[in-house]
Coordinates of C-alpha atoms in Angstrom, one line a residue:
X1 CA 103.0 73.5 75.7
X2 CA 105.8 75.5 73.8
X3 CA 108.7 74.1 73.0
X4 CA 108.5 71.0 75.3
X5 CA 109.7 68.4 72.8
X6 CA 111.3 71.0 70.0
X7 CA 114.8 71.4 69.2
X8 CA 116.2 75.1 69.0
X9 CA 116.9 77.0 65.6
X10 CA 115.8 77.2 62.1
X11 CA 114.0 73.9 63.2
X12 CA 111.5 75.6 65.6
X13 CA 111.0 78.5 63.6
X14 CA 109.4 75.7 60.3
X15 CA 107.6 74.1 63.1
X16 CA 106.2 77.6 64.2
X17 CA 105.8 79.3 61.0
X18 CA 104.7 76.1 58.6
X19 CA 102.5 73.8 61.0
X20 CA 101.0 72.4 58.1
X21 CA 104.2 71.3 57.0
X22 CA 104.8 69.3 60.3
X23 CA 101.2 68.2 60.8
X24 CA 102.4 64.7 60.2
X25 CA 105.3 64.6 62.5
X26 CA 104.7 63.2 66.1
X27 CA 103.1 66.1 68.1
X28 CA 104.9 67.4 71.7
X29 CA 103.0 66.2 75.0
X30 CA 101.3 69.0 76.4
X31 CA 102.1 69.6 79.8
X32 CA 101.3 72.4 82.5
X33 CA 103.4 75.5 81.8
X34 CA 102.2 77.8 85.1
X35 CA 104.8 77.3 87.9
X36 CA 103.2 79.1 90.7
X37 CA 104.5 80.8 93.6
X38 CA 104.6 79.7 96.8
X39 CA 101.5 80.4 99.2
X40 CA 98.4 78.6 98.4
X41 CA 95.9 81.3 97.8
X42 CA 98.1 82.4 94.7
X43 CA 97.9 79.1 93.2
X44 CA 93.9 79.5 93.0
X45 CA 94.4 83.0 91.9
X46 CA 96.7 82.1 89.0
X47 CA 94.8 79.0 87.9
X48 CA 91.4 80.6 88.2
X49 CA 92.4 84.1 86.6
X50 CA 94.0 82.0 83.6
X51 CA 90.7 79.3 82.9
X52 CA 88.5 82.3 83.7
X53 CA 90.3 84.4 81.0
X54 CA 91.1 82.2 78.4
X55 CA 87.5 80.7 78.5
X56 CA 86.3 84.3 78.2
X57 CA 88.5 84.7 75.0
X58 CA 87.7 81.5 73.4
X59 CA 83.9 81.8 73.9
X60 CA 83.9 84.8 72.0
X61 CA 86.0 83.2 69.2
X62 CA 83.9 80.7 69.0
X63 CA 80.5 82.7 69.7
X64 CA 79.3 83.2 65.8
X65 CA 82.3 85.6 65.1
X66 CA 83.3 85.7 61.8
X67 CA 86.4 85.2 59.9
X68 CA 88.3 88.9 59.5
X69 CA 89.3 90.1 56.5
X70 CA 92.8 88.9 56.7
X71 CA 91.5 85.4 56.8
X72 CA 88.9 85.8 54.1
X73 CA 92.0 86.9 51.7
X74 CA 93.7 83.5 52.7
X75 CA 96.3 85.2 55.0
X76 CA 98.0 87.4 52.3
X77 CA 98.6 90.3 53.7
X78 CA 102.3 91.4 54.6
X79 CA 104.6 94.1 55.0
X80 CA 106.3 94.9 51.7
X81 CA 105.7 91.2 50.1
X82 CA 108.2 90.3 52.8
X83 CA 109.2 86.6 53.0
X84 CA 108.7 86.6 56.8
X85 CA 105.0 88.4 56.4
X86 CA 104.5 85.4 53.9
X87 CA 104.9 83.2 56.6
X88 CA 103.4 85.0 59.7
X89 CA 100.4 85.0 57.7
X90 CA 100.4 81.1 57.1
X91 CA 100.9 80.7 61.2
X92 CA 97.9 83.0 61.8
X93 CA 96.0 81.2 58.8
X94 CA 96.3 78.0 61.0
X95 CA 94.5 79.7 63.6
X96 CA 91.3 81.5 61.7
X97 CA 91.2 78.5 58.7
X98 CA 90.0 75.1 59.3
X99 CA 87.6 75.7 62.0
X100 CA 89.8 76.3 64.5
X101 CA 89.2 79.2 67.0
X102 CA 91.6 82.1 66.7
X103 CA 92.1 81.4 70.4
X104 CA 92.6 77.5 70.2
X105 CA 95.4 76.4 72.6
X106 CA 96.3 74.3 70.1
X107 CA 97.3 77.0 67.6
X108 CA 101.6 77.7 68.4
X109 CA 100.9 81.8 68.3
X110 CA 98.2 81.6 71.5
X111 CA 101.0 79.0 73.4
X112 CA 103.8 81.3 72.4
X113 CA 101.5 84.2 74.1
X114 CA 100.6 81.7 77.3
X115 CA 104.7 82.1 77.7
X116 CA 104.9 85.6 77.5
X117 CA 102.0 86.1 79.9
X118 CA 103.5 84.0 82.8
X119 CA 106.9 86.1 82.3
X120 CA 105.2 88.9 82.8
X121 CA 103.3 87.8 85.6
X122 CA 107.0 86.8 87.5
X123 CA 108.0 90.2 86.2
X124 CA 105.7 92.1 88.3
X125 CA 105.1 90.0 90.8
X126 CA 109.0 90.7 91.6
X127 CA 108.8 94.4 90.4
X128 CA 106.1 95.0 93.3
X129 CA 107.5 92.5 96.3
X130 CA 109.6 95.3 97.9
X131 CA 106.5 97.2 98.3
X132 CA 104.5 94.6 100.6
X133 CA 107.7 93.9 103.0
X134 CA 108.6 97.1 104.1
X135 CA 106.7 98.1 107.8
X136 CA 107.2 102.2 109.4
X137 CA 104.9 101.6 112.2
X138 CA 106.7 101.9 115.7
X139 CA 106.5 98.0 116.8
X140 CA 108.2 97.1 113.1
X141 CA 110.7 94.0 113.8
X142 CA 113.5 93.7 112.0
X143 CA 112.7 90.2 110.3
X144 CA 109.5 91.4 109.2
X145 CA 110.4 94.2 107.7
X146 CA 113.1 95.1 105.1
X147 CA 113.1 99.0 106.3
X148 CA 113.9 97.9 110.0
X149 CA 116.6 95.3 109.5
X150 CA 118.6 97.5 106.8
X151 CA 117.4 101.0 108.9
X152 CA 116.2 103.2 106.0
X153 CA 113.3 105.8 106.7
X154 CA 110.3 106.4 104.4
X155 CA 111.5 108.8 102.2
X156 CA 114.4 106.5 101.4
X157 CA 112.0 103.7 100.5
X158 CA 110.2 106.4 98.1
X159 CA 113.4 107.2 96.5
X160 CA 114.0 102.8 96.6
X161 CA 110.7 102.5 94.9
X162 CA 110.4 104.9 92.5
X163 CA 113.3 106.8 91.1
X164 CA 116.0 103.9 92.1
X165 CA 113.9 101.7 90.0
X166 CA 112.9 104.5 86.7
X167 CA 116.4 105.9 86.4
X168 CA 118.0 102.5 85.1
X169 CA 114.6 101.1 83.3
X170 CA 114.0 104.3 81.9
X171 CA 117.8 104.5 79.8
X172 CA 117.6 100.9 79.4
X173 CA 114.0 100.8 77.9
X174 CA 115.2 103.4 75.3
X175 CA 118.0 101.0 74.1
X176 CA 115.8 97.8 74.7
X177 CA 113.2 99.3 72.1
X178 CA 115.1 99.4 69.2
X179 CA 117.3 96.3 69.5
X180 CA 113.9 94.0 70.3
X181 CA 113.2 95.3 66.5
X182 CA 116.4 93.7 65.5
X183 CA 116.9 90.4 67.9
X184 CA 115.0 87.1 69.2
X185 CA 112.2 88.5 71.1
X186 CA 111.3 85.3 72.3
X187 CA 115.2 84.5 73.9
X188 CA 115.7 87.9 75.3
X189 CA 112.9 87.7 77.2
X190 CA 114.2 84.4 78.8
X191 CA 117.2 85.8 79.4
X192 CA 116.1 89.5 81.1
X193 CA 113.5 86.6 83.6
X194 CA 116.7 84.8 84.6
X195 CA 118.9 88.1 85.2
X196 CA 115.8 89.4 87.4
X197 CA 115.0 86.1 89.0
X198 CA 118.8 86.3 90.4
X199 CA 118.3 89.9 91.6
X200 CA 115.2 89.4 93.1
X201 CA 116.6 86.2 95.5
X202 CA 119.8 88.5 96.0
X203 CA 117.7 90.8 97.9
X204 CA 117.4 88.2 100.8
X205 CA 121.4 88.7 101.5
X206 CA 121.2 92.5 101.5
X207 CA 123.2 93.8 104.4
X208 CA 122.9 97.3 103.6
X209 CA 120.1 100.1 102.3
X210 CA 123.1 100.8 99.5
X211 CA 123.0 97.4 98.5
X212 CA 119.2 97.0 98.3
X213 CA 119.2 99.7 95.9
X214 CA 122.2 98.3 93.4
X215 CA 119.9 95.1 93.0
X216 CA 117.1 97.5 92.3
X217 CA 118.5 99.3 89.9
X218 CA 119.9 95.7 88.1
X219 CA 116.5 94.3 88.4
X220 CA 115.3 97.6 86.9
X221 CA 117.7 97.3 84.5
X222 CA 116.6 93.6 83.4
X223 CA 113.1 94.1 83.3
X224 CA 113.3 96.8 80.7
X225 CA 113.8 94.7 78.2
X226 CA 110.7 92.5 78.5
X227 CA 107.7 95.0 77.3
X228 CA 109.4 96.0 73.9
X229 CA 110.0 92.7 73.2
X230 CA 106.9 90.8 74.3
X231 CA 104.6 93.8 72.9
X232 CA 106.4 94.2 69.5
X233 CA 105.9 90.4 69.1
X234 CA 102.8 89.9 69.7
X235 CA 101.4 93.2 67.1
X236 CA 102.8 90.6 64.8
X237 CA 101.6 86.7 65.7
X238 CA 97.7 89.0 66.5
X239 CA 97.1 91.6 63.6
X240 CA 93.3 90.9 63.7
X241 CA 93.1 90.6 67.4
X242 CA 95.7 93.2 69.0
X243 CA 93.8 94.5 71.8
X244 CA 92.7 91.6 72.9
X245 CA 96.1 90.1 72.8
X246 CA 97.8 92.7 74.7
X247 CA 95.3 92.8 77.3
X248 CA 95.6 89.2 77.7
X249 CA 99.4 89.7 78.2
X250 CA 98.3 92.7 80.4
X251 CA 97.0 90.4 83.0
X252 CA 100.1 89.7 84.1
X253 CA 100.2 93.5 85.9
X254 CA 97.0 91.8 87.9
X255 CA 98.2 88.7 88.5
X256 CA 101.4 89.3 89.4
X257 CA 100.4 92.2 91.5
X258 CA 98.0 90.1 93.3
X259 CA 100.5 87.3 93.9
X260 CA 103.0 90.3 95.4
X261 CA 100.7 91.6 97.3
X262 CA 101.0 87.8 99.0
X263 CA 103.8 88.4 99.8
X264 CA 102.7 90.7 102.9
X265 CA 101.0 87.3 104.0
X266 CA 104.5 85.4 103.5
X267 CA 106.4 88.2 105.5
X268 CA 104.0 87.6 108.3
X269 CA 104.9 83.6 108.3
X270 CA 108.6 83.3 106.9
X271 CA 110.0 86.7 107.1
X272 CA 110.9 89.1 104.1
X273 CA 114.4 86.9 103.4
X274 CA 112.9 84.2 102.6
X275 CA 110.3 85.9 101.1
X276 CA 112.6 87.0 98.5
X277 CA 114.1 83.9 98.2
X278 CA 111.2 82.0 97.2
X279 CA 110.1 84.6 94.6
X280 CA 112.9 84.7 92.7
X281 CA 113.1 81.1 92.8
X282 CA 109.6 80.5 91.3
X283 CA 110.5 83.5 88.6
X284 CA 113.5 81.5 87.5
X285 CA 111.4 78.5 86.8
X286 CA 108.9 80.6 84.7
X287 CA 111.2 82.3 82.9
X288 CA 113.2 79.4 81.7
X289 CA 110.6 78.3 79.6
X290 CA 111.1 81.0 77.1
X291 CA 114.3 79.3 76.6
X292 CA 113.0 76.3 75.6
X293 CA 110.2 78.0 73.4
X294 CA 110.7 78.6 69.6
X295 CA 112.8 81.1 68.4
X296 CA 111.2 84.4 67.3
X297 CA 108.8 83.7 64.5
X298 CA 110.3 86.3 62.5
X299 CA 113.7 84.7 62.3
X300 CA 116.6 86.1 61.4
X301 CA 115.4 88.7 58.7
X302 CA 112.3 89.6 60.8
X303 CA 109.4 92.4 59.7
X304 CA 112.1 95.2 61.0
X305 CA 114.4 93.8 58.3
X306 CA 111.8 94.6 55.4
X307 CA 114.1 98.0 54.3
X308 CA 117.8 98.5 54.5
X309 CA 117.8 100.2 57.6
X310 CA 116.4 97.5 59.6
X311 CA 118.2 94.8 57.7
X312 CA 121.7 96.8 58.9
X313 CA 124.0 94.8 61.1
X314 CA 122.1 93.6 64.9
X315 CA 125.4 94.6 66.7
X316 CA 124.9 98.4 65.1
X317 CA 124.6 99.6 68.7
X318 CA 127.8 99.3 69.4
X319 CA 129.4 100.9 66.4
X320 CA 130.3 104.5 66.4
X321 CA 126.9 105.9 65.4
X322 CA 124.9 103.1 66.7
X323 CA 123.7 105.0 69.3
X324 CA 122.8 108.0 66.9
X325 CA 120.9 105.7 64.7
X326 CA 118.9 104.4 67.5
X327 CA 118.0 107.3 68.6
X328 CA 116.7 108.1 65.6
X329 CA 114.8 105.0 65.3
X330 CA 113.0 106.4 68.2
X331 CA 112.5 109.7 66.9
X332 CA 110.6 108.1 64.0
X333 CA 108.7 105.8 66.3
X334 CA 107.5 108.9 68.0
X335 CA 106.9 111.1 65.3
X336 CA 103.2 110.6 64.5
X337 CA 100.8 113.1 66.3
X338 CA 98.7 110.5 67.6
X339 CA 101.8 108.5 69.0
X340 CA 102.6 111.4 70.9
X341 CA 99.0 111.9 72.4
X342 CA 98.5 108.5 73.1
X343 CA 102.2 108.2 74.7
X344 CA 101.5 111.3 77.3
X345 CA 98.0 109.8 78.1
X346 CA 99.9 106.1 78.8
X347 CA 102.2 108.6 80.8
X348 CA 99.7 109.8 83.2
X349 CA 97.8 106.6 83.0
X350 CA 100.9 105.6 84.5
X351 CA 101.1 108.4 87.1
X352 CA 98.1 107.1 88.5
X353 CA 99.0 103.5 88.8
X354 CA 101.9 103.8 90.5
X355 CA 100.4 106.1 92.8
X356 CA 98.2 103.5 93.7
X357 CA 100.8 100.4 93.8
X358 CA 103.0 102.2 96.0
X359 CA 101.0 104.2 98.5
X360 CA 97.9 102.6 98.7
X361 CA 99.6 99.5 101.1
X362 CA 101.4 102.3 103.1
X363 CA 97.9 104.6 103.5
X364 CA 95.5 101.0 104.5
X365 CA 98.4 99.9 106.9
X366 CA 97.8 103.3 108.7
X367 CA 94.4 103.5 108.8
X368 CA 93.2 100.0 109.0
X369 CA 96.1 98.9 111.4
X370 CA 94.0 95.7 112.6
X371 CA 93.2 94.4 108.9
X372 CA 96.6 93.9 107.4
X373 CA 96.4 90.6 106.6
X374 CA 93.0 91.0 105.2
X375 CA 94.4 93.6 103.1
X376 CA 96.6 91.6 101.8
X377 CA 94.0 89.0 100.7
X378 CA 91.6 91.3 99.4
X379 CA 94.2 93.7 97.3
X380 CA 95.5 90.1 96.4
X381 CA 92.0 88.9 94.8
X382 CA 91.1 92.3 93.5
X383 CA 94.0 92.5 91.6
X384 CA 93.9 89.3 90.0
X385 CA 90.5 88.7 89.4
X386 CA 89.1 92.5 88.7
X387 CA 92.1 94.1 87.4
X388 CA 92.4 90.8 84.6
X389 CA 88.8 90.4 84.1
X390 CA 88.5 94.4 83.2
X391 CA 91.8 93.8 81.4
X392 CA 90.3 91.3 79.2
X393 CA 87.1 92.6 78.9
X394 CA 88.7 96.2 77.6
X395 CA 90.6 94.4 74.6
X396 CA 87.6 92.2 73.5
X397 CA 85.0 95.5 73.6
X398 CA 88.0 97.3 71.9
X399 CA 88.4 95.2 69.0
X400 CA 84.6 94.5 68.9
X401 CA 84.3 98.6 68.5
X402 CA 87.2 98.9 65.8
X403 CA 85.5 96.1 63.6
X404 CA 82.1 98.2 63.8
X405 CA 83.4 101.1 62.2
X406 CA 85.6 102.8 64.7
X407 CA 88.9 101.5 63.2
X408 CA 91.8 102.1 64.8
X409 CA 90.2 105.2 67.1
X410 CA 88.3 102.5 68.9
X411 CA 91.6 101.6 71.6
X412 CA 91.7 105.2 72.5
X413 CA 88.2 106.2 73.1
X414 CA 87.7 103.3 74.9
X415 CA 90.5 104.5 77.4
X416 CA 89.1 108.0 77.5
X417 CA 85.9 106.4 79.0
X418 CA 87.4 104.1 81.1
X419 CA 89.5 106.5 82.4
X420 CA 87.5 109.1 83.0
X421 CA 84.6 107.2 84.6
X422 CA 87.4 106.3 87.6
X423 CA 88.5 109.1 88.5
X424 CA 85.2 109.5 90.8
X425 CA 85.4 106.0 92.1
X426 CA 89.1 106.4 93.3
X427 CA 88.6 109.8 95.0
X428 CA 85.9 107.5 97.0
X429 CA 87.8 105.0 97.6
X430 CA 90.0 106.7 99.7
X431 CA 87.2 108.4 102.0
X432 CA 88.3 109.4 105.2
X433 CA 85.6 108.1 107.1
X434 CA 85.2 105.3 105.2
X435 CA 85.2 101.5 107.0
X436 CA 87.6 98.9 105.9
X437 CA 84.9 96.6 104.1
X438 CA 83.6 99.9 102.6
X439 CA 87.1 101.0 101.3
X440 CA 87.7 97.4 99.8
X441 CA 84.3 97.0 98.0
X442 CA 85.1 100.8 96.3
X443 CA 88.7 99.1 95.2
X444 CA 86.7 96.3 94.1
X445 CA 84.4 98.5 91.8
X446 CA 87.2 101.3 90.7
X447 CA 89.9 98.4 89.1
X448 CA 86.6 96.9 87.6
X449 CA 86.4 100.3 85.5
X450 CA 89.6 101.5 85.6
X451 CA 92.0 98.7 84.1
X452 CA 90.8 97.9 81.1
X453 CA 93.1 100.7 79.5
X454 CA 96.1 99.2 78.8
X455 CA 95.0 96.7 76.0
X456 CA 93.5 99.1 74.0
X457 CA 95.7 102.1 74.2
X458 CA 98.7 99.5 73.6
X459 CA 96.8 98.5 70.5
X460 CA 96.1 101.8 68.8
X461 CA 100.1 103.1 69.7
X462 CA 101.2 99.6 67.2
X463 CA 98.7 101.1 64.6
X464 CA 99.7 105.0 65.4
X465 CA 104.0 103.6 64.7
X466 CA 105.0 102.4 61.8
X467 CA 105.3 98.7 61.5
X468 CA 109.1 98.3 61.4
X469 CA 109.5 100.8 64.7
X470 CA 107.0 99.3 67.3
X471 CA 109.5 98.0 69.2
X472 CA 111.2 101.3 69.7
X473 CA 107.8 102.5 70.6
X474 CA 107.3 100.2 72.6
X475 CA 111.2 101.3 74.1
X476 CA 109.3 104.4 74.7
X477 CA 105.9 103.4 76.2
X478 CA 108.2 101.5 79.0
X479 CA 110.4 104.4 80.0
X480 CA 106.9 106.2 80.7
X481 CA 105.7 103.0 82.6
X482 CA 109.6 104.0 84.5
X483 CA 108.5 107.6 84.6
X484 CA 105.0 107.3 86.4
X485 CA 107.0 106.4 89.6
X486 CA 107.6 110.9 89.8
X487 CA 104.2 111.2 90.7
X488 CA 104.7 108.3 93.9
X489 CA 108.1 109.8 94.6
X490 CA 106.5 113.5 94.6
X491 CA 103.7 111.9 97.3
X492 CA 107.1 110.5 99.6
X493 CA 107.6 114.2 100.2
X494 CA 104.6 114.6 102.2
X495 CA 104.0 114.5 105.8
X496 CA 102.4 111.3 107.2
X497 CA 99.1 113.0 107.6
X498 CA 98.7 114.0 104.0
X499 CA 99.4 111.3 102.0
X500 CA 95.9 109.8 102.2
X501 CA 94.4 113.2 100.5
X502 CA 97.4 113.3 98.2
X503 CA 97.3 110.0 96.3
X504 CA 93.4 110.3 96.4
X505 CA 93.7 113.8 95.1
X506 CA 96.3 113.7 92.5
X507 CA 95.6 110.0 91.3
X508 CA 92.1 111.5 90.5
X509 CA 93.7 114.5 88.1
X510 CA 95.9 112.0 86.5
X511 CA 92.3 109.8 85.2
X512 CA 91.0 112.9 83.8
X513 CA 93.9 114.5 82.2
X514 CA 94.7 111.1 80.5
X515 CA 91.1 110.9 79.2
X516 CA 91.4 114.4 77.4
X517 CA 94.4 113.0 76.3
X518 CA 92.9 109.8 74.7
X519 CA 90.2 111.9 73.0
X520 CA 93.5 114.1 71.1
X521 CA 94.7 111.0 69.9
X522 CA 91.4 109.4 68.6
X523 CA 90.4 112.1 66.7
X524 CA 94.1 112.0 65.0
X525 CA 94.0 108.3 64.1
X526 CA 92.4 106.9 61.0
X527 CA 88.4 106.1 61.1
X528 CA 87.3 102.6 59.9
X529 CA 88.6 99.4 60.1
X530 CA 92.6 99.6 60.4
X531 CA 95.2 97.8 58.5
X532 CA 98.5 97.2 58.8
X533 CA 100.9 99.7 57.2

């Protein structure tokens, strides 16, 4: 799709930028971008959660919805008369002029966003592997489980899991933030997917519980850079469509949580070395096509660029007060009142999630012993198939609220209800008397409601931050995704018997606190229809 026939460099960027320009030059082949990972069942998962999804999308593009205002206005608008916002707006002109759907996968934007999403698919699915191959019951064998063969205990793998994995992402997502403002999005992105493909297959060679955790933290380390980047990217190529377009990229938490939580079924048949192995094998074919995609879209002057501060020198980091200055980049990002609210409510959102990813295996493997495998096929579908299709279905009721009159309070509010409304259904979920089937069809129900936060609240942070700082907030918004893992390593304190009550417990008070949160920052962003700054 992207990039499959285009030569790197100023070249791409015309092609990108000035289709109309290239319209009679021989078009690229298309050709099947999704490399899938190994078992079966999560090549039907990823193939049906991407038709299902982008069918979704493009029916409501096409279902009588008419043109925005930016498209109505020919695709004028810009940041500061830039030359770059000249051009962005011809790309996104392509799109919403001509009759072509705003989601055509024809249009480059929507094929530069397939890419992201599949990197961020490989990106979780190797965040979350470790958490499906790790075994504390008594009859644990050593090739089936990483905990065994390396002899760590549980609160180790809570520390492994959660603080040896936020300590590095969380500094590096606070440098990654502000230099995604001033660099190729689109390259760095490759280039983080190789670096973690190569950690994740590392992890098959690990001899020792020290070494397991140095290819955590590098992986960690890696991975940071992919949110700012991706997120900050695609505020620009989807002004009229942000919380759609984020949730879209969101599914990649569901898919490639549901294509990790495989991995327990993998374990079972190949054992957790290979298991690695073939993970970060299929992640280094996904993320290699970034480096064959266009370059960034903005190019080399880029919407940061539009004053003198952003247009400074990219290698400012590393001058004397280049950390200074980005740290005041950050400062600015953060500023706004509703940034802060919205940030502290992503924060506990976060809280919650983790909670669940972490803990939720460990708790079912205790108390269903006999339906392990099944859990792993269930969490697997629920995650991909719920979790995306309440993804998706949060950004396109988000946007359809904002261009009714909510404006840019529409993202939040939406995430007040959602969130609120699952607090209930997860304290159910984990019932104590509860049967398996029963416990699975309450998971079913509470991702349904719960996950279409992320699209929404991601969309009204880009219109809470000035323009030229959304990848430092973005910087921030990942070290709180890194932070979330306190409330998981907080539960690896308790004893065995409690964990159940405490993840149901405190995952519960997260939902509601992060919903009072969400209404603070609604009622400080902007009513009626938002605009870029």
């Amino acid at each position: 799709m992207v990039g499959a026939a285009v030569q790197p460099g100023r070249t791409d960027r015309a092609a990108l930028l000035h289709p109309a320009a290239s319209a009679a030059a021989p078009q690229p082949s298309r050709r099947t971008l999704a490399r899938p990972l190994p078992p079966a069942p999560c090549r039907a998962a990823l193939a049906a959660t991407a038709s299902v999804g982008m069918a979704v999308v493009c029916h409501s593009s096409r279902r009588g919805s008419r043109p925005t205002a930016f498209a109505r206005k020919g695709c004028s608008a810009g940041h500061g008369g830039s030359g770059v916002s000249t051009a962005m707006a011809a790309r996104r002109g392509e799109d919403s002029g001509g009759g072509q759907p705003l989601w055509s996968l024809e249009s480059p934007r929507v094929q530069l966003l397939a890419v992201l999403v599949l990197i961020f698919v490989a990106n979780q699915a190797c965040r979350a592997l470790p958490y499906y191959l790790v075994d504390f019951g008594t009859t644990a064998a050593p090739e089936y489980a990483m905990n065994a063969a390396l002899a760590f205990s549980s609160a180790e793998y809570g520390f492994y899991a959660t603080l040896g994995f936020t300590v590095p992402f969380t500094l590096a997502s606070l440098v990654a933030g502000p230099l995604a403002d001033r660099s190729d999005r689109v390259r760095i992105v490759g280039i983080a997917g190789l670096l973690w493909s190569v950690f994740t297959a590392s992890m098959a060679g690990a001899s020792t519980y020290g070494a397991l955790l140095a290819e955590r933290g590098l992986l960690a380390v890696s991975q940071a850079v992919t949110n700012p980047a991706a997120l900050s990217l695609i505020a620009d190529l989807f002004p009229e469509a942000r919380a759609t377009a984020n949730a879209i990229f969101g599914l990649g938490i569901y898919v490639g949580g549901g294509i990790a939580s495989l991995g327990a079924a993998a374990d079972q048949g190949v054992g957790w070395r290979s298991t690695c192995l073939a993970f970060g094998a299929a992640s280094l074919a996904i993320s290699s096509l970034a480096l064959a995609a266009p370059a960034d879209p903005r190019g080399e002057s880029g919407e940061a660029a539009a004053d003198a501060d952003a247009a400074a020198p990219r290698g400012r980091a590393n001058s004397p007060g280049g950390l200074g200055e980005l740290a005041s980049d950050t400062l600015e990002a953060v500023a706004p009142p509703p940034a802060r609210w919205l940030l502290l409510a992503s924060w506990l959102r976060f809280c919650a999630g983790f909670a669940i990813l972490v803990w939720l295996p460990p708790v079912v493997r205790a108390r269903y012993p006999g339906d392990v495998e099944s859990f792993a096929f269930y969490n697997s579908l629920i995650k991909a198939f719920a979790g995306g299709a309440s993804s998706l279905s949060g950004g396109l009721a988000a946007d359809a609220l904002r261009a009714r009159g909510l404006g840019e309070r529409a993202g939040a509010v939406f995430a007040a209800v959602s969130s609120l409304l699952a607090a209930p259904l997860w304290f159910m979920t984990l019932s104590p008397d509860l049967s398996f089937e029963g416990c699975m069809g309450l998971l079913l129900v509470e991702y349904l409601v719960a996950e279409g936060w992320l699209g929404p609240a991601v969309a009204a942070l880009q219109a809470a931050v000035p323009p030229k700082r959304r990848g430092a907030a973005q910087g921030v918004f990942s070290a709180l995704t890194a932070l979330g893992n306190l409330l998981p390593a907080s539960l690896g304190l308790l004893a065995a018997n409690d964990l159940a009550f405490g993840c149901q417990a405190s995952v519960a008070v997260c939902y509601v606190a992060s919903a009072a949160c969400f209404v603070m920052a609604a009622a400080n962003l902007p009513e009626g229809g938002g605009s870029e700054q």
